[in-house]
Coordinates of C-alpha atoms in Angstrom, one line a residue:
X822 CA -62.1 50.3 1.3
X823 CA -65.9 51.2 1.6
X824 CA -65.9 52.6 5.2
X825 CA -65.6 56.3 5.7
X826 CA -62.3 57.6 7.4
X827 CA -62.4 60.6 9.8
X828 CA -59.4 62.3 11.4
X829 CA -59.7 62.9 15.1
X830 CA -59.7 66.4 16.7
X831 CA -55.9 66.2 17.4
X832 CA -55.1 65.3 13.9
X833 CA -57.5 68.1 12.6
X834 CA -55.7 70.7 15.0
X835 CA -52.3 69.6 13.7
X836 CA -53.3 70.3 9.9
X837 CA -55.7 73.3 10.5
X838 CA -53.1 75.7 9.4
X839 CA -53.2 74.1 6.0
X840 CA -56.8 75.0 5.6
X841 CA -57.7 78.3 3.7
X842 CA -59.1 81.1 5.7
X843 CA -62.1 82.8 3.9
X844 CA -63.7 85.9 5.3
X845 CA -66.5 85.8 2.8
X846 CA -67.9 82.4 1.5
X847 CA -68.6 79.7 4.0
X848 CA -66.6 76.5 3.1
X849 CA -67.1 72.8 3.4
X850 CA -66.0 71.7 6.9
X851 CA -62.2 71.2 6.8
X852 CA -62.6 67.8 8.7
X853 CA -64.4 66.7 5.5
X854 CA -62.0 67.8 3.0
X855 CA -58.9 66.7 5.3
X856 CA -60.3 63.2 5.8
X857 CA -61.4 63.0 2.2
X858 CA -58.1 63.8 1.0
X859 CA -56.4 61.1 3.2
X860 CA -59.2 58.7 2.1
X861 CA -58.6 59.3 -1.6
X862 CA -54.8 59.0 -1.1
X863 CA -54.8 55.8 0.8
X864 CA -57.5 54.2 -1.4
X865 CA -56.1 55.5 -4.6
X866 CA -59.8 56.0 -5.8
X867 CA -60.8 58.9 -8.0
X868 CA -62.0 62.1 -6.4
X869 CA -65.5 61.6 -8.0
X870 CA -65.7 58.2 -6.4
X871 CA -65.0 59.3 -2.8
X872 CA -67.9 58.9 -0.5
X873 CA -70.4 61.7 -0.4
X874 CA -69.8 62.1 3.4
X875 CA -66.7 64.0 2.5
X876 CA -68.7 66.6 0.6
X877 CA -69.2 67.4 -3.0
X878 CA -66.4 65.9 -5.2
X879 CA -65.8 69.4 -6.9
X880 CA -64.9 70.7 -3.5
X881 CA -62.5 67.8 -2.7
X882 CA -61.0 68.4 -6.3
X883 CA -60.6 72.1 -5.8
X884 CA -59.0 71.8 -2.5
X885 CA -57.0 68.5 -2.9
X886 CA -55.4 68.9 -6.3
X887 CA -53.4 72.2 -5.3
X888 CA -52.3 70.6 -2.1
X889 CA -50.9 67.5 -3.9
X890 CA -49.4 69.7 -6.7
X891 CA -47.6 71.9 -4.1
X892 CA -46.5 69.0 -2.0
X893 CA -48.6 70.0 0.9
X894 CA -50.2 66.4 1.1
X895 CA -46.7 65.1 2.2
X896 CA -46.6 67.8 4.8
X897 CA -50.0 66.9 6.0
X898 CA -49.1 63.2 6.3
X899 CA -45.8 63.9 8.2
X900 CA -47.9 66.0 10.7
X901 CA -50.4 63.1 11.2
X902 CA -47.8 60.6 11.8

């Protein structure tokens, strides 16, 4: 799967509560991380192989891995269905 996948606005709104809120540092756009997480999960590619459109692979790794380990990704998928 070489095309980039993006969540629509309604989907982003439904999973927005799972994005961390940071008063200090500016964060990579949640739509990039959310869409990138779905892309990596669906394609089973390594995080480092995700398209650059989803942001730095370190950011994807730092945000996605905890979601996967805590089971948040399953909640995200159920919210999106």
